[in-house]
Tab-separated table of C-alpha atoms in Angstrom:
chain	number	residue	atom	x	y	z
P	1	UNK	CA	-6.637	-13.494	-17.333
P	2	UNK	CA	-4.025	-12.196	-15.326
P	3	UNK	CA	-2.141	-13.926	-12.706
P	4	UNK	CA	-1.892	-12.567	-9.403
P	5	UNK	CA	2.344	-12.682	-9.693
P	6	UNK	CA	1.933	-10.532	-12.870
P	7	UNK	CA	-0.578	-8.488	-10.787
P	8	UNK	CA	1.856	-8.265	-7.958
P	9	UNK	CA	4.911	-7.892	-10.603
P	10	UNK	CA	3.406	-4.787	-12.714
P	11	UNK	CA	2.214	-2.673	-8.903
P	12	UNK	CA	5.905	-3.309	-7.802
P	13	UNK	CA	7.735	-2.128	-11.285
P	14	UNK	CA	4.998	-0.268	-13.140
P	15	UNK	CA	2.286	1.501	-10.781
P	16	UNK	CA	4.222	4.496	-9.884
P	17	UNK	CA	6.771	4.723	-7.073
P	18	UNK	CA	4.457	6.694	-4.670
P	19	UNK	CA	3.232	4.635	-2.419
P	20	UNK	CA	0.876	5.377	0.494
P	21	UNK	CA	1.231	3.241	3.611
P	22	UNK	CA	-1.903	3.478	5.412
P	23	UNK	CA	-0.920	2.816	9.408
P	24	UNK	CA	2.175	3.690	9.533
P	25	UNK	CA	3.480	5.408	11.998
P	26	UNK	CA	6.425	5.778	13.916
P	27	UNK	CA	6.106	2.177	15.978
P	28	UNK	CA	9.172	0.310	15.133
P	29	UNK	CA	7.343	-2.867	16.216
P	30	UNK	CA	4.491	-2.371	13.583
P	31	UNK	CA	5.083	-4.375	10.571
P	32	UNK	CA	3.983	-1.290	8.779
P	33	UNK	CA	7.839	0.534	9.810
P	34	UNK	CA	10.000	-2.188	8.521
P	35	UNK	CA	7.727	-3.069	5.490
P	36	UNK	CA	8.006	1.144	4.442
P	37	UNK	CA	12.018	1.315	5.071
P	38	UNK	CA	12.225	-1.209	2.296
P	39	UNK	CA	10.352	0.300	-0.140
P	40	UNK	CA	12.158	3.194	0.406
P	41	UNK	CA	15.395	1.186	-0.136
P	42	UNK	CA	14.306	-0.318	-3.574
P	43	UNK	CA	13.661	3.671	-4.342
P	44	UNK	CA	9.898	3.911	-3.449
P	45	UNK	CA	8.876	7.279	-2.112
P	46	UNK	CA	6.319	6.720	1.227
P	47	UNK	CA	3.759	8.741	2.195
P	48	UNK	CA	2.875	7.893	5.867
P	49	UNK	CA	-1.514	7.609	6.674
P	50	UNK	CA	-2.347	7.634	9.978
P	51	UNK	CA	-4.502	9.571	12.167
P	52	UNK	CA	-1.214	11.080	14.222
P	53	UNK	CA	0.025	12.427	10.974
P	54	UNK	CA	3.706	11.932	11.776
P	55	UNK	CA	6.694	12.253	10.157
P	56	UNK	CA	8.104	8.272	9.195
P	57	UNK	CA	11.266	7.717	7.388
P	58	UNK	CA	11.801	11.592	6.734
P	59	UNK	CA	8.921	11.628	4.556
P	60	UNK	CA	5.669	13.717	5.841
P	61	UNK	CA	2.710	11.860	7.297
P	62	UNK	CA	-1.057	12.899	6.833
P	63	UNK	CA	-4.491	11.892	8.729
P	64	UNK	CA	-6.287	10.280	5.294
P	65	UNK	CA	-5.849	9.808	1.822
P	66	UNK	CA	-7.603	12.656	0.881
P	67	UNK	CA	-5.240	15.000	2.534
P	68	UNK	CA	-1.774	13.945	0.789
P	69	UNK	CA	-1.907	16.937	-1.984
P	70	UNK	CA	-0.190	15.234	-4.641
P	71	UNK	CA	-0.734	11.761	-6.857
P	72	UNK	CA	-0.612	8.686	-5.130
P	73	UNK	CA	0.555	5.597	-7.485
P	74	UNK	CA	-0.577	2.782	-4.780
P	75	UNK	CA	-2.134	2.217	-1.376
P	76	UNK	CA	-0.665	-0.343	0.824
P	77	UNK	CA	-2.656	-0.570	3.210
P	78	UNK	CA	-1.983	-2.011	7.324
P	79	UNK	CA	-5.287	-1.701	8.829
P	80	UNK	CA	-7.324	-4.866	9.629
P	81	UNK	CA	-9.203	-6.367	7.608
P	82	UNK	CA	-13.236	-4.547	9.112
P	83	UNK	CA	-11.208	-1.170	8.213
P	84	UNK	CA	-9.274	-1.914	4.618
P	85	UNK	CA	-12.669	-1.708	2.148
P	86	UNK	CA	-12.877	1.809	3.409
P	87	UNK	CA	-9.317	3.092	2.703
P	88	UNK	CA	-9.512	0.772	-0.409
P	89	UNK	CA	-12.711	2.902	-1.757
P	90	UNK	CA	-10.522	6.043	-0.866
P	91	UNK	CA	-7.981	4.688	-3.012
P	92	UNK	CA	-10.502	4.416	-6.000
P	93	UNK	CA	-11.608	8.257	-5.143
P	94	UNK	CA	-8.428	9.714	-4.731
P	95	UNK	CA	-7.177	8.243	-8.474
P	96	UNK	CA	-4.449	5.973	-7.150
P	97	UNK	CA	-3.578	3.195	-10.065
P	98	UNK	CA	-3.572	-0.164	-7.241
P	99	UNK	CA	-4.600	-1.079	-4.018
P	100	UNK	CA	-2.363	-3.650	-1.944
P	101	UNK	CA	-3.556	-5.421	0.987
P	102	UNK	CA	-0.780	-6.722	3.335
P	103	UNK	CA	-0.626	-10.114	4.665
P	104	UNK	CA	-4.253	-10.932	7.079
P	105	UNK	CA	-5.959	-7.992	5.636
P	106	UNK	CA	-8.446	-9.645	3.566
P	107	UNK	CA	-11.631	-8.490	2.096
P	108	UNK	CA	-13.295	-10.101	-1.156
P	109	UNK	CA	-16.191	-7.268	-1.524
P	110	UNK	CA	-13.398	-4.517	-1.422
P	111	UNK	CA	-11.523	-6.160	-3.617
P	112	UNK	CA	-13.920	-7.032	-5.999
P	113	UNK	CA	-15.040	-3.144	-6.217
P	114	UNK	CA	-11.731	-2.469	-6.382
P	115	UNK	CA	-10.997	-4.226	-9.500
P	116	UNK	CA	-14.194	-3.274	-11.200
P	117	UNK	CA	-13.099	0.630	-10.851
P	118	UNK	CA	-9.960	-0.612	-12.865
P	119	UNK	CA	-7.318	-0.744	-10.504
P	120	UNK	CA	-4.955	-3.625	-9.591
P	121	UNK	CA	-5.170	-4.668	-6.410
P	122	UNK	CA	-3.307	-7.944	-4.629
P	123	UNK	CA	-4.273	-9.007	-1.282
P	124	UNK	CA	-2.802	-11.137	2.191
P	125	UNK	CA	0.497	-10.081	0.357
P	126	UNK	CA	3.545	-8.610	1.463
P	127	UNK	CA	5.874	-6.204	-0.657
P	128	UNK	CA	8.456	-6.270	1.479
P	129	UNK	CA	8.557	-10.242	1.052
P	130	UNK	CA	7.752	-9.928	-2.800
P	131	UNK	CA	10.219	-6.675	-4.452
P	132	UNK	CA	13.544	-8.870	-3.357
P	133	UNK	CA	12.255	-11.476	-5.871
P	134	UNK	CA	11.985	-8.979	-8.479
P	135	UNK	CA	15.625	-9.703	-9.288
């Protein structure tokens, strides 16, 4: 079985480098700002989700999952925890390859379905915290 550091290890170097951040927007006080800025600095492209649609980090936002019109790799996802099994069943429907819950967003039926549709998924994680360990 695999451990969740491999799980964690294989989204962060193998998944793809397009990575939806569901809830970001242009708040520099959200976690969700910082937490996209350094994926983009270990050469991750963002795609900003959030109902405002805004433009984050130069990269264009969109409303939902559904609208980004090209492949998303993984969906990190910043809304709390009542909210995240939805966006995490978009994830499975829109073909993305892993789901990743940030820290306090926890939800054991989402991730269970999650898994079961084949995707890797980590969860109260951080990959901000976790890619500088990479080496």
């Amino acid at each position: 079985m695999t451990t969740e550091a491999e799980t964690v290890r294989r989204i962060l170097t193998e998944s793809g480098d397009t990575w939806a951040v569901v809830g970001l927007s242009n708040n520099r006080m959200r976690a969700a700002y910082g937490v996209a800025q350094t994926l983009q600095r270990f050469g991750k492209r963002i795609v900003p989700v959030h109902p405002k649609a805004e433009t984050v980090h130069g990269e264009q936002g969109y409303a939902s999952l559904a609208d980004i019109p090209f492949p998303v790799d993984v969906v990190d996802v910043f809304v709390n925890s009542e909210l995240a099994g939805a966006v995490a069943d978009q994830a499975v429907e829109i073909g993305a390859k892993a789901v990743w819950f940030q820290l306090d967003v926890i939800d054991e039926a989402a991730y269970e379905r999650t898994r079961a549709a084949g995707l890797d998924m980590v969860m109260h994680r951080c990959p901000a915290i976790e890619i500088p360990k990479l080496g």
